[in-house]
Amino acid sequence: MSHFYSPAVFVLVFFGAWCLCAADVGDFAPCLQFFYMSWPPKGLAGTLICQRYINQYRFATLYSRPRRSPLFSAYLYTAPAGKRPLASWKYEPQLAYPGADGNMITFPPGPVDQNVVDSQAVEMDYTHSTYSRGHLNPSLHHQSHEDRSATFTLTNVVPQKEGSNEGPWKALEQIVNKTLVAYCLGRAYVVTGIIPYQTEEHWLKNHRVAVPEYLWSAYCCPNYNNSLPKELKDTFPTYAAAIGRNDPNSTEEIVPVNKTAKILFRGYDVRQMPLETLEMYLKDRFSTVVSVFYEQCSGSD
Ligand SMILES: *[C@@H]1O[C@H](CO)[C@@H](O)[C@H](O)[C@H]1NC(C)=O
Ligand SMILES: *[C@@H]1O[C@H](CO)[C@@H](O)[C@H](O)[C@H]1NC(C)=O
Ligand SMILES: *[C@@H]1O[C@H](CO)[C@@H](O)[C@H](O)[C@H]1NC(C)=O
Ligand SMILES: *[C@@H]1O[C@H](CO)[C@@H](O)[C@H](O)[C@H]1NC(C)=O
């Protein structure tokens, strides 16, 4: 049984809802602009991080301390310009020291402070691993250099197989990029998260960072161009509700496998689906109702 099902978590959420003083829970109030209608997804519990870089909020993350990885990241899509920045990986000092300034900090070249190591994933967790660092909020979906750099915090990263990260999941990020650039006229809110294994948790080698079985993503673009081509008819205002495999050994009920895909990418398929279908799978796995967007992104902006 994972911590998601623990009644204590729900008590904490309920308590946290009216008492934002709960020290560990954090607060999305300073970064509600990254959520459609200022309404963060409902149903998942964790530590709330307003991701701050060079004194500006860049996106929001629901972080799981026991997993040392995020449950979802939420951000505003902006059409990218320029190249992916050279990554300097960062951590969140406030997870290690509650009173700390919330700006993310680049890992030092030498040893890392033990409180930081205890409170979150560090670069060592991912080195010599069979998993790559998978961005939930990808650098590709941002315009400014600073917004792109800010995605390189390990609190925005999950262990993701190269076959997914460099294959179908990357293709999805590019499809979303192209679709939103072409047809989204106003803001596009994106939420990207993970689905944990149902029974046996998988971990990175030293048992510190939990591996997700699937990644999911959905966008909400309330103000869009109505003259959509036929193949995009059902993709607005909300879609690319998508689930991507992160394990070729997973069963095929949620995402079937394309047996003729290139061997490198085989078993890492992404299936696009309506938001309702995605929420059904989330409810199934988290054993609680999960709502990604306010009124399923049906209203106006
Ligand atoms: C993302 O969209 C921008 C703007 O249309 C385009 O220039 C860029 O090539 C796209 N990037 C990828 C990787 O699809
Ligand atoms: C909407 O899309 C159509 C067809 O692709 C295009 O001709 C038109 O200029 C677009 N309108 C806006 C406001 O972008
Ligand atoms: C899939 O199963 C095989 C055989 O049990 C195992 O060797 C392999 O590590 C598994 N792959 C993953 C990604 O867990
Ligand atoms: C399966 O993968 C092959 C090779 O990439 C591709 O040509 C084909 O369209 C895919 N089939 C489906 C159903 O996605």
Coordinates of C-alpha atoms and ligand atoms in Angstrom, one line a residue:
M1 CA 0.0 0.0 0.0
S2 CA 1.4 3.4 -0.9
H3 CA 1.0 6.5 1.1
F4 CA -1.7 7.8 -1.4
Y5 CA -4.3 5.7 0.3
S6 CA -3.5 6.6 3.8
P7 CA -6.4 8.3 5.7
A8 CA -3.8 10.5 7.4
V9 CA -3.1 12.1 4.0
F10 CA -6.7 13.1 3.6
V11 CA -6.9 14.5 7.1
L12 CA -3.8 16.6 6.2
V13 CA -5.4 17.8 3.0
F14 CA -8.6 18.8 4.8
F15 CA -6.8 20.5 7.5
G16 CA -4.4 22.2 5.1
A17 CA -7.3 23.5 3.1
W18 CA -8.4 25.9 5.8
C19 CA -5.2 26.2 7.8
L20 CA -2.5 27.1 5.4
C21 CA -0.2 27.3 8.5
A22 CA 0.6 23.5 8.2
A23 CA 4.3 23.7 7.8
D24 CA 5.0 20.8 5.5
V25 CA 2.1 21.4 3.1
G26 CA 3.3 24.6 1.5
D27 CA 1.0 26.9 -0.4
F28 CA 0.0 27.4 -4.0
A29 CA -1.4 30.9 -3.3
P30 CA 1.6 32.7 -4.8
C31 CA 1.5 30.7 -8.0
L32 CA -2.3 30.2 -8.7
Q33 CA -1.8 31.9 -12.1
F34 CA -0.4 28.6 -13.4
F35 CA -3.8 26.9 -12.9
Y36 CA -6.9 27.3 -15.0
M37 CA -9.3 29.5 -13.0
S38 CA -6.7 29.5 -10.2
W39 CA -7.9 26.0 -9.4
P40 CA -5.2 23.4 -8.7
P41 CA -6.1 19.8 -9.6
K42 CA -8.1 18.1 -6.8
G43 CA -7.7 14.7 -5.3
L44 CA -3.9 14.3 -4.9
A45 CA -2.0 15.1 -1.8
G46 CA 1.6 16.2 -1.4
T47 CA 4.0 19.0 -0.7
L48 CA 3.1 22.2 -2.6
I49 CA 5.9 24.0 -4.3
C50 CA 5.7 27.3 -6.1
Q51 CA 8.7 26.9 -8.3
R52 CA 10.8 30.1 -8.0
Y53 CA 13.8 31.0 -10.0
I54 CA 15.6 34.3 -10.0
N55 CA 12.9 35.8 -7.7
Q56 CA 10.0 34.9 -10.1
Y57 CA 7.5 32.1 -9.9
R58 CA 7.8 29.9 -13.0
F59 CA 5.4 27.0 -12.4
A60 CA 3.9 24.9 -9.7
T61 CA 4.6 21.3 -8.5
L62 CA 2.9 18.9 -6.2
Y63 CA 5.8 17.0 -4.7
S64 CA 5.8 13.7 -2.9
R65 CA 8.4 13.6 -0.2
P66 CA 8.2 9.8 0.3
R67 CA 8.8 9.3 -3.4
R68 CA 11.3 12.1 -3.7
S69 CA 9.7 13.0 -7.0
P70 CA 6.7 15.1 -8.2
L71 CA 3.1 13.9 -8.6
F72 CA 2.5 16.7 -11.2
S73 CA 3.8 20.0 -12.5
A74 CA 1.5 22.7 -13.8
Y75 CA 2.6 25.5 -16.1
L76 CA 1.5 28.0 -18.7
Y77 CA 2.7 27.0 -22.2
T78 CA 4.5 29.7 -24.2
A79 CA 5.8 29.1 -27.7
P80 CA 9.4 28.2 -27.5
A81 CA 12.3 30.3 -28.9
G82 CA 15.9 29.3 -29.0
K83 CA 17.6 26.1 -28.0
R84 CA 17.3 23.9 -24.9
P85 CA 19.6 25.6 -22.3
L86 CA 22.6 23.8 -21.0
A87 CA 21.2 22.1 -17.9
S88 CA 22.5 23.1 -14.5
W89 CA 20.5 21.0 -12.1
K90 CA 18.8 22.6 -9.1
Y91 CA 17.2 21.8 -5.8
E92 CA 14.7 23.4 -3.5
P93 CA 16.3 24.7 -0.3
Q94 CA 12.9 25.1 1.4
L95 CA 12.3 21.4 1.4
A96 CA 15.4 21.0 3.5
Y97 CA 15.1 24.1 5.7
P98 CA 11.5 25.4 6.2
G99 CA 12.6 29.0 6.7
A100 CA 14.8 29.0 3.5
D101 CA 14.3 31.4 0.6
G102 CA 12.2 29.6 -2.0
N103 CA 14.5 30.2 -4.9
M104 CA 15.8 27.1 -6.5
I105 CA 19.6 26.6 -6.2
T106 CA 22.1 25.0 -8.5
F107 CA 23.7 21.9 -7.0
P108 CA 27.3 22.6 -5.8
P109 CA 30.1 20.7 -7.5
G110 CA 31.1 19.0 -4.3
P111 CA 29.2 17.2 -1.6
V112 CA 25.6 18.1 -1.0
D113 CA 24.2 19.2 2.4
Q114 CA 22.8 16.2 4.2
N115 CA 19.4 17.9 4.9
V116 CA 19.1 18.5 1.1
V117 CA 20.0 14.8 0.4
D118 CA 17.4 13.6 3.0
S119 CA 14.6 15.9 1.7
Q120 CA 14.7 15.4 -2.0
A121 CA 16.4 13.7 -5.0
V122 CA 19.9 14.7 -5.8
E123 CA 22.0 14.2 -8.9
M124 CA 23.7 11.1 -7.5
D125 CA 20.3 9.3 -7.5
Y126 CA 20.2 9.6 -11.3
T127 CA 23.8 9.0 -12.2
H128 CA 24.6 5.4 -13.5
S129 CA 20.9 4.7 -13.5
T130 CA 19.0 2.9 -16.2
Y131 CA 16.5 5.8 -16.0
S132 CA 16.9 9.3 -17.5
R133 CA 15.7 12.5 -15.9
G134 CA 12.2 13.1 -17.3
H135 CA 10.9 16.6 -17.1
L136 CA 7.2 16.8 -16.2
N137 CA 7.2 20.5 -17.2
P138 CA 9.5 20.3 -20.3
S139 CA 11.9 23.1 -21.2
L140 CA 10.5 22.9 -24.8
H141 CA 7.2 24.5 -23.7
H142 CA 8.7 27.8 -22.7
Q143 CA 9.8 30.9 -24.4
S144 CA 12.2 32.7 -22.0
H145 CA 15.6 31.4 -21.2
E146 CA 14.9 31.7 -17.4
D147 CA 11.6 29.8 -17.7
R148 CA 13.4 27.1 -19.5
S149 CA 16.2 26.9 -17.0
A150 CA 13.8 26.7 -14.2
T151 CA 12.5 23.4 -15.4
F152 CA 15.8 21.8 -14.5
T153 CA 15.0 21.3 -10.9
L154 CA 15.0 17.7 -9.7
T155 CA 11.6 18.4 -8.1
N156 CA 10.2 18.6 -11.6
V157 CA 11.8 15.3 -12.7
V158 CA 10.9 11.7 -12.5
P159 CA 12.8 8.6 -13.5
Q160 CA 11.9 8.0 -17.1
K161 CA 13.1 5.4 -19.4
E162 CA 15.1 6.7 -22.4
G163 CA 12.8 4.9 -24.8
S164 CA 9.9 7.1 -23.5
N165 CA 11.8 10.3 -22.9
E166 CA 13.5 10.2 -26.4
G167 CA 10.6 8.5 -28.1
P168 CA 6.8 8.7 -27.9
W169 CA 6.7 11.0 -24.9
K170 CA 9.0 13.5 -26.7
A171 CA 6.8 13.2 -29.8
L172 CA 3.8 14.1 -27.6
E173 CA 5.5 17.2 -26.3
Q174 CA 6.2 18.2 -29.9
I175 CA 2.6 17.5 -31.0
V176 CA 1.3 19.6 -28.1
N177 CA 3.8 22.4 -29.0
K178 CA 2.6 22.4 -32.6
T179 CA -1.1 22.2 -31.8
L180 CA -1.1 25.0 -29.2
V181 CA 1.1 27.3 -31.4
A182 CA -1.3 26.8 -34.3
Y183 CA -4.7 26.9 -32.7
C184 CA -4.6 28.2 -29.1
L185 CA -5.4 31.9 -29.1
G186 CA -5.2 32.6 -25.4
R187 CA -3.5 30.9 -22.4
A188 CA -2.8 27.2 -22.5
Y189 CA -2.6 25.6 -19.0
V190 CA -0.8 22.3 -18.9
V191 CA -0.7 19.7 -16.2
T192 CA 1.7 16.8 -16.4
G193 CA 1.9 14.1 -13.8
I194 CA 2.6 10.5 -13.0
I195 CA 0.8 7.3 -12.3
P196 CA 2.5 5.1 -9.7
Y197 CA 2.7 1.3 -9.9
Q198 CA -0.4 -0.4 -8.4
T199 CA 1.2 -2.8 -6.1
E200 CA 5.0 -3.1 -6.1
E201 CA 6.7 0.3 -6.1
H202 CA 9.8 0.5 -8.3
W203 CA 12.7 2.6 -7.1
L204 CA 16.0 3.9 -8.4
K205 CA 18.9 1.7 -7.4
N206 CA 19.4 3.1 -3.8
H207 CA 15.7 2.9 -3.0
R208 CA 15.3 6.7 -2.6
V209 CA 13.4 7.8 -5.6
A210 CA 10.2 6.1 -6.8
V211 CA 9.8 5.3 -10.5
P212 CA 6.3 6.0 -12.1
E213 CA 4.6 3.3 -14.2
Y214 CA 3.0 5.9 -16.5
L215 CA 3.3 9.6 -17.2
W216 CA 0.1 11.6 -18.1
S217 CA -0.5 15.1 -19.5
A218 CA -3.4 17.3 -20.3
Y219 CA -3.9 20.9 -21.5
C220 CA -6.6 23.4 -21.2
C221 CA -6.9 26.2 -23.8
P222 CA -10.3 27.9 -23.3
N223 CA -9.8 30.4 -26.1
Y224 CA -9.0 28.7 -29.4
N225 CA -9.4 29.0 -33.1
N226 CA -12.7 27.4 -34.1
S227 CA -11.7 26.5 -37.6
L228 CA -9.9 23.4 -36.5
P229 CA -8.8 20.7 -39.1
K230 CA -10.9 17.5 -38.8
E231 CA -8.1 15.6 -37.0
L232 CA -8.0 18.1 -34.2
K233 CA -11.8 18.5 -33.8
D234 CA -11.9 16.9 -30.4
T235 CA -8.7 18.3 -29.1
F236 CA -10.0 21.7 -27.9
P237 CA -10.6 23.2 -25.4
T238 CA -9.0 20.4 -23.5
Y239 CA -7.0 17.3 -24.6
A240 CA -3.8 15.5 -25.0
A241 CA -5.0 14.0 -22.2
A242 CA -2.4 11.4 -22.8
I243 CA -0.9 8.5 -20.9
G244 CA 2.6 7.3 -21.7
R245 CA 4.1 4.0 -20.8
N246 CA 7.3 4.0 -18.8
D247 CA 7.8 0.3 -18.6
P248 CA 7.6 -2.2 -21.5
N249 CA 6.5 -4.9 -19.0
S250 CA 3.3 -3.0 -18.1
T251 CA 0.0 -4.7 -19.1
E252 CA -1.8 -3.3 -22.1
E253 CA -5.2 -2.3 -20.6
I254 CA -4.4 1.4 -20.3
V255 CA -2.0 1.8 -23.2
P256 CA -1.6 -0.9 -25.9
V257 CA 1.8 -1.6 -27.3
N258 CA 2.6 -1.0 -31.0
K259 CA 4.5 -4.2 -31.8
T260 CA 6.0 -2.8 -35.0
A261 CA 7.5 0.3 -33.4
K262 CA 11.3 0.7 -33.5
I263 CA 12.9 -1.6 -30.9
L264 CA 14.3 1.4 -29.0
F265 CA 10.9 2.9 -28.5
R266 CA 8.9 -0.3 -28.3
G267 CA 6.7 -0.6 -25.2
Y268 CA 6.8 3.1 -24.5
D269 CA 3.7 4.1 -26.4
V270 CA 1.6 7.1 -25.7
R271 CA -2.2 6.9 -26.0
Q272 CA -4.2 10.1 -26.4
M273 CA -7.6 10.2 -25.0
P274 CA -10.4 12.6 -23.8
L275 CA -9.9 14.2 -20.4
E276 CA -12.7 12.1 -18.9
T277 CA -10.9 8.9 -19.8
L278 CA -7.7 10.1 -18.3
E279 CA -9.5 11.1 -15.1
M280 CA -11.1 7.6 -15.0
Y281 CA -7.7 6.0 -15.0
L282 CA -6.4 8.4 -12.4
K283 CA -9.4 7.6 -10.2
D284 CA -8.7 3.9 -10.6
R285 CA -5.1 4.1 -9.6
F286 CA -5.2 6.7 -6.9
S287 CA -8.5 5.3 -5.4
T288 CA -9.9 8.8 -5.3
V289 CA -11.6 11.2 -7.6
V290 CA -9.0 13.3 -9.4
S291 CA -10.1 16.4 -11.2
V292 CA -7.4 18.0 -13.4
F293 CA -9.1 21.2 -14.5
Y294 CA -11.9 23.3 -13.1
E295 CA -15.2 22.1 -14.6
Q296 CA -13.1 20.0 -17.0
C297 CA -11.9 23.2 -18.7
S298 CA -15.4 23.9 -20.1
G299 CA -15.8 27.5 -19.1
S300 CA -14.1 30.6 -20.5
D301 CA -10.8 32.1 -19.5
Ligands
LIG1 C1 7.6 24.2 -31.2 O1 6.9 25.2 -31.8 C2 7.7 26.3 -32.4 C3 6.7 27.4 -32.8 O2 5.9 26.9 -33.9 C4 8.5 25.8 -33.5 O3 9.3 26.8 -34.0 C5 9.4 24.6 -33.0 O4 10.1 24.0 -34.0 C6 8.6 23.6 -32.2 N1 9.5 22.7 -31.6 C7 9.4 21.4 -31.7 C8 10.5 20.6 -31.1 O5 8.4 20.8 -32.1
LIG2 C1 -7.8 30.1 -37.6 O1 -7.4 29.1 -38.4 C2 -7.6 29.3 -39.8 C3 -7.4 28.0 -40.5 O2 -6.2 27.4 -40.1 C4 -6.8 30.5 -40.2 O3 -7.0 30.8 -41.6 C5 -7.1 31.7 -39.4 O4 -6.3 32.8 -39.7 C6 -7.0 31.4 -37.9 N1 -7.6 32.5 -37.1 C7 -6.9 33.1 -36.1 C8 -7.6 34.2 -35.4 O5 -5.8 32.7 -35.8
LIG3 C1 10.9 -6.3 -17.4 O1 10.9 -7.6 -17.0 C2 12.2 -8.2 -17.2 C3 12.1 -9.7 -16.9 O2 11.4 -9.9 -15.6 C4 13.2 -7.5 -16.3 O3 14.5 -8.1 -16.5 C5 13.3 -6.1 -16.7 O4 14.1 -5.4 -15.8 C6 11.9 -5.5 -16.6 N1 11.9 -4.1 -17.1 C7 11.6 -3.1 -16.3 C8 11.7 -1.7 -17.0 O5 11.2 -3.1 -15.2
LIG4 C1 3.4 1.4 -35.2 O1 4.7 1.8 -35.4 C2 5.1 1.9 -36.8 C3 6.6 2.2 -36.9 O2 6.9 3.3 -36.2 C4 4.2 3.0 -37.5 O3 4.5 3.1 -38.8 C5 2.7 2.6 -37.3 O4 1.9 3.7 -37.8 C6 2.4 2.4 -35.8 N1 1.1 1.9 -35.6 C7 0.2 2.5 -34.8 C8 -1.2 1.8 -34.8 O5 0.4 3.5 -34.2

